[in-house]
Coordinates of C-alpha atoms and ligand atoms in Angstrom, one line a residue:
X1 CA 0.0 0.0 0.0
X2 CA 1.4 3.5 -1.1
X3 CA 1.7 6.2 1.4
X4 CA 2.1 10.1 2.1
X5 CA 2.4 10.2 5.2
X6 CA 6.3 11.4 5.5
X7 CA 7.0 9.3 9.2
X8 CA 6.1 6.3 7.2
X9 CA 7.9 6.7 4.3
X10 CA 11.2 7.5 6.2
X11 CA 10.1 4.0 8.1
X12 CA 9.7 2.1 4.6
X13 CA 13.3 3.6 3.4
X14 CA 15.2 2.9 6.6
X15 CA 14.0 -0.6 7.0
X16 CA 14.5 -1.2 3.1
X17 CA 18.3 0.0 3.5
X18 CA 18.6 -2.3 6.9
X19 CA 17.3 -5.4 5.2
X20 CA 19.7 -4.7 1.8
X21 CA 22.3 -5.2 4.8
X22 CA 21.9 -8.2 5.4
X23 CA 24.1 -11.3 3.6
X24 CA 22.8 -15.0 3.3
X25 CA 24.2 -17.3 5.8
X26 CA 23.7 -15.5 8.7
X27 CA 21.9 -15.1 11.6
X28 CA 19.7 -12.0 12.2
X29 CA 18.5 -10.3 15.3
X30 CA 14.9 -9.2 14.8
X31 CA 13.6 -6.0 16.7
X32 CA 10.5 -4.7 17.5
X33 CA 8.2 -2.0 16.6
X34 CA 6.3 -0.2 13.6
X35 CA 9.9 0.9 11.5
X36 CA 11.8 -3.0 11.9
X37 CA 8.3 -4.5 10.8
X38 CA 9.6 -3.0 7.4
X39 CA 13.3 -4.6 7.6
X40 CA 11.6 -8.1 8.6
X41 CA 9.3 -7.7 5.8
X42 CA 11.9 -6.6 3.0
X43 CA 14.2 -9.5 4.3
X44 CA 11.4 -11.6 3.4
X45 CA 10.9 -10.1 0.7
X46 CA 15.1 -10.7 -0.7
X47 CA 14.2 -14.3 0.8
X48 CA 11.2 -14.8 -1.4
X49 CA 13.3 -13.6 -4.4
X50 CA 16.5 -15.8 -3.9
X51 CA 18.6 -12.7 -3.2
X52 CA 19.0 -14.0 0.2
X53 CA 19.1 -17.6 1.3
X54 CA 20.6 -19.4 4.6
X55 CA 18.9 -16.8 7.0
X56 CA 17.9 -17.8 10.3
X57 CA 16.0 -15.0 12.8
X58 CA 16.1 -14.7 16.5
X59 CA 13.0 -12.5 17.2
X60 CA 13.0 -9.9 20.0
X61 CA 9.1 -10.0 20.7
X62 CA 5.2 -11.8 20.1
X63 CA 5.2 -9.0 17.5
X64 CA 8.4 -10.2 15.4
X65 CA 8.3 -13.8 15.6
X66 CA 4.7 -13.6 13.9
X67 CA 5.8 -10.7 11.6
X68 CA 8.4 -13.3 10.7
X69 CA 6.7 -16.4 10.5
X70 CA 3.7 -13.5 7.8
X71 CA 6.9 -13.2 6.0
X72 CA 8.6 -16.6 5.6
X73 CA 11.9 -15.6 7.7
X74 CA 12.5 -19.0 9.6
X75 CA 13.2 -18.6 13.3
X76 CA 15.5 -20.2 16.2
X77 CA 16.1 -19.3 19.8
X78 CA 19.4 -18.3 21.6
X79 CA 19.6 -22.2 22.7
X80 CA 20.2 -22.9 19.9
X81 CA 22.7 -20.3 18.4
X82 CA 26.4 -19.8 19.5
X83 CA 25.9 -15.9 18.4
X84 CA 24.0 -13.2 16.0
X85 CA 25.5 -11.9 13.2
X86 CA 23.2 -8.8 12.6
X87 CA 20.1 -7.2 15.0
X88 CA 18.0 -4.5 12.9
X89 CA 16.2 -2.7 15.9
X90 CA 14.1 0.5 16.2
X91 CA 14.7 3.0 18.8
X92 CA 12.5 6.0 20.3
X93 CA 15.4 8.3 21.0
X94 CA 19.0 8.1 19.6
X95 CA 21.4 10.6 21.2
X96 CA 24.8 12.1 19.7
X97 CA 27.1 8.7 21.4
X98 CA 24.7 6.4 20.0
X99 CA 23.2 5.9 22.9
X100 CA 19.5 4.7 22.8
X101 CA 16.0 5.0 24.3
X102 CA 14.0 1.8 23.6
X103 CA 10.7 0.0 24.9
X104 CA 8.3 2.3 23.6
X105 CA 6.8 -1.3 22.6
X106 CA 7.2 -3.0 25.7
X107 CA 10.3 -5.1 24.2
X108 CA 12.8 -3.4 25.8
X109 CA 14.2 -6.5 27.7
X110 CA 14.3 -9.3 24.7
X111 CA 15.6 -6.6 22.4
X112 CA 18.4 -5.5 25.2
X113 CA 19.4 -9.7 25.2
X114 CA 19.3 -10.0 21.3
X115 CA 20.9 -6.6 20.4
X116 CA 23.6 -6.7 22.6
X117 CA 24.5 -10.0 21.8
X118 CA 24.7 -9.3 17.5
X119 CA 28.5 -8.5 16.4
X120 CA 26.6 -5.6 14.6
X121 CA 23.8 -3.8 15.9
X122 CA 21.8 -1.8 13.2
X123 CA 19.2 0.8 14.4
X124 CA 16.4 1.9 12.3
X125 CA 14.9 5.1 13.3
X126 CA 13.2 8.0 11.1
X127 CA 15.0 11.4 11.8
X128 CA 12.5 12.8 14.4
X129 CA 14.3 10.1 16.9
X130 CA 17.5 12.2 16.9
X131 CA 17.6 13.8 20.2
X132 CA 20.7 16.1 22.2
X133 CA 20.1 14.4 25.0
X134 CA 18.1 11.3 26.0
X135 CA 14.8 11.9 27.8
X136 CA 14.1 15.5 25.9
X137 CA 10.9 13.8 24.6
X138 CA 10.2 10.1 25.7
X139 CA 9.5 8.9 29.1
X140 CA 12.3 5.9 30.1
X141 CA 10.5 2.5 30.0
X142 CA 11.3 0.3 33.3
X143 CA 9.6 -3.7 33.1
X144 CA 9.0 -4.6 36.7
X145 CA 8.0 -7.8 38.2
X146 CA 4.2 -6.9 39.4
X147 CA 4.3 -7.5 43.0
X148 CA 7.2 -4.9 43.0
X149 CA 5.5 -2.1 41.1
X150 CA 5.0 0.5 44.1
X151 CA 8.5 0.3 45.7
X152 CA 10.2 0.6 42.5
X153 CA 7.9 3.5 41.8
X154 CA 9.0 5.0 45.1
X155 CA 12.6 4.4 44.0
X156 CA 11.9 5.7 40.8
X157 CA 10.5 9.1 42.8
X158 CA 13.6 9.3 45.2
X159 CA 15.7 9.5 41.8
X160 CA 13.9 12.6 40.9
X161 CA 11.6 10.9 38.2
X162 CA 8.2 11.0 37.5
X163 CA 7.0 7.7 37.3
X164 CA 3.4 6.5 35.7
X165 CA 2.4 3.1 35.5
X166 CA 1.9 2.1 31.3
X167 CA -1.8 1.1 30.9
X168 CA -3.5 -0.6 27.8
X169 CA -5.3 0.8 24.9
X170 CA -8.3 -0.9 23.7
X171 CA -7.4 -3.1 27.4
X172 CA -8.7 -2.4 30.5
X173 CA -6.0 -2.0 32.5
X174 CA -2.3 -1.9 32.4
X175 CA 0.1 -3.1 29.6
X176 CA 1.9 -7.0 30.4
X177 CA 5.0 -7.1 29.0
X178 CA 5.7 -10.5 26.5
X179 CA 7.4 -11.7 30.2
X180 CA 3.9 -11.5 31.9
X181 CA 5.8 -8.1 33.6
X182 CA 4.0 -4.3 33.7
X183 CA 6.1 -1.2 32.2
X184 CA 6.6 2.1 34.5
X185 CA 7.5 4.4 32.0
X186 CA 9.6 7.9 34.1
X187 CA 10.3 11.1 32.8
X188 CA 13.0 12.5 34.5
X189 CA 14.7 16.4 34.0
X190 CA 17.7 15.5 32.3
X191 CA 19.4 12.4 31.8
X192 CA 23.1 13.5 32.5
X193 CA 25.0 9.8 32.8
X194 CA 22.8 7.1 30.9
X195 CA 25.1 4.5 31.7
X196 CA 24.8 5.4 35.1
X197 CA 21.2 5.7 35.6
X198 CA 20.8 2.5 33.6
X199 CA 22.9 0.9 36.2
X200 CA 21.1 2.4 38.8
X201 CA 17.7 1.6 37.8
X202 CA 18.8 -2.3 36.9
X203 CA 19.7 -2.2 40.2
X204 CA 16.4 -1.8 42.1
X205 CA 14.7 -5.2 43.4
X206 CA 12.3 -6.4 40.9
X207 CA 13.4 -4.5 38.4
X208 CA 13.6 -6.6 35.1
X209 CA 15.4 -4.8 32.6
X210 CA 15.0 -0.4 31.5
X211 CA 15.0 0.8 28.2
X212 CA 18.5 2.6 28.1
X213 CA 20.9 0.9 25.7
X214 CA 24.5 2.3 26.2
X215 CA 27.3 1.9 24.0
X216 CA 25.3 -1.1 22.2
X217 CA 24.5 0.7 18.5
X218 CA 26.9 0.0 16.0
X219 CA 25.2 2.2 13.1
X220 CA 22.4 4.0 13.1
X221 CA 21.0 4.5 9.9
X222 CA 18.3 7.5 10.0
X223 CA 15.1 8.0 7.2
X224 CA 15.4 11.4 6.4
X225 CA 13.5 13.3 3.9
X226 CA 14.9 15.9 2.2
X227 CA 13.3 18.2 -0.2
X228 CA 10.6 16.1 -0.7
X229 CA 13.0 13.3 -1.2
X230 CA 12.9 10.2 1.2
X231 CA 16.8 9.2 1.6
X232 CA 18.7 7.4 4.8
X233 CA 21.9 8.3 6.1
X234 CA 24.4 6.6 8.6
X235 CA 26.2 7.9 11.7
Ligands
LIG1 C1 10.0 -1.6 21.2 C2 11.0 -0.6 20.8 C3 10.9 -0.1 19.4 O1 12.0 -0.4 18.7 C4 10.8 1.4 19.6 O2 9.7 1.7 20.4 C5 10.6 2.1 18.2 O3 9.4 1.8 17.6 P1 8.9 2.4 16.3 O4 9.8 1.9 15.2 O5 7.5 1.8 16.1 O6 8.9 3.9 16.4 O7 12.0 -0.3 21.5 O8 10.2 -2.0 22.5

């Protein structure tokens, strides 16, 4: 289906230059989230038309192992891979080190396992991602175990963050991570130290996993349109 809408299109063109990244034999991380659901579809697509052969997909979520399975990508599961040759992953805020924001899915803590563990780490993002400093305009997802929600929140409070509890939509009640876990998502001020505060915050009892990602990006390769043209650049 064609679109206008210029967020999508820098979607479609980033994933589309991800997937071309990818070279048979090899074993590909598969991320979460409206602009990888492009990557995992081209890939299928180079699959479908012999341009690709040999792949094998570790997905990060529910959402990319069906994605994958729509598309013909076969699947396997970190038992039974000694390592991931590329991870194609979405972000919601990349800052000037590369550094990430991620969960705005809910996938934060598969994608953290999956990502980190790829010898290259591609992120797909359209250019409205590109932030200074992370935390400018997305709140920081936090999975929790449930029974630990309100301590953790308190924690999350003595930090200096506001902390709000992610609920549904079209669900009564709140979101449930893939782990059967809830998502406090906190905005704080100013995130000064990210590898700090995401040591912090892993830290905390029944904390699960947050959605920092430091010094885990290889290449982030941006949709940008420029005028009126849809390109993708790489820093
Ligand atoms: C899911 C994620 C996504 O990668 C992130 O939210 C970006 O999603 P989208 O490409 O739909 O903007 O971290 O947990």
């Amino acid at each position: 289906m064609t679109t206008t809408d210029p967020v999508v299109i820098m979607k479609q063109e980033v994933g589309k230059a991800a997937a071309d990244r990818v070279q048979s034999n090899s074993i590909v991380g598969l991320g979460t989230g409206s602009t990888t659901a492009y990557a995992i579809q081209y890939i299928g697509e180079r699959l479908q038309k012999g341009e690709l052969t040999n792949i094998v997909g570790v997905p990060t979520s529910f959402q990319a192992e069906v994605l994958a399975k729509k598309y013909g990508i076969p699947l396997t599961t970190l038992d039974a891979v000694t390592h991931i040759d590329v991870a194609i992953d979405g972000a919601d805020e990349v800052d000037p080190h590369k550094n990430l924001i991620k969960g705005g899915g809910a996938a934060h803590t598969r994608e953290k396992v999956v990502d980190s563990l790829a010898n290259q780490f591609i992120v797909v993002v359209d250019s409205g991602k590109l932030v200074d400093k992370l935390g400018s305009t997305f709140l920081l997802p936090v999975e929790v175990i449930p029974m630990a929600v309100t301590p953790v929140m308190n924690k999350l409070e003595q930090l200096g963050g506001k902390p709000e509890l992610r609920m549904g939509i079209k669900k009564a009640g709140p979101v449930v991570t893939d782990q059967g876990n809830l998502v406090i998502d906190v905005k704080f001020e100013s995130i000064d130290n990210p590898a700090e505060l995401e040591k912090t915050i892993n830290n905390m009892p029944g904390v699960l996993e947050n959605g920092l990602f430091v010094g885990v990006a290889d290449v982030i390769l941006v949709g940008e349109i420029i005028d009126g043209k849809p390109s993708v650049k790489e820093i």
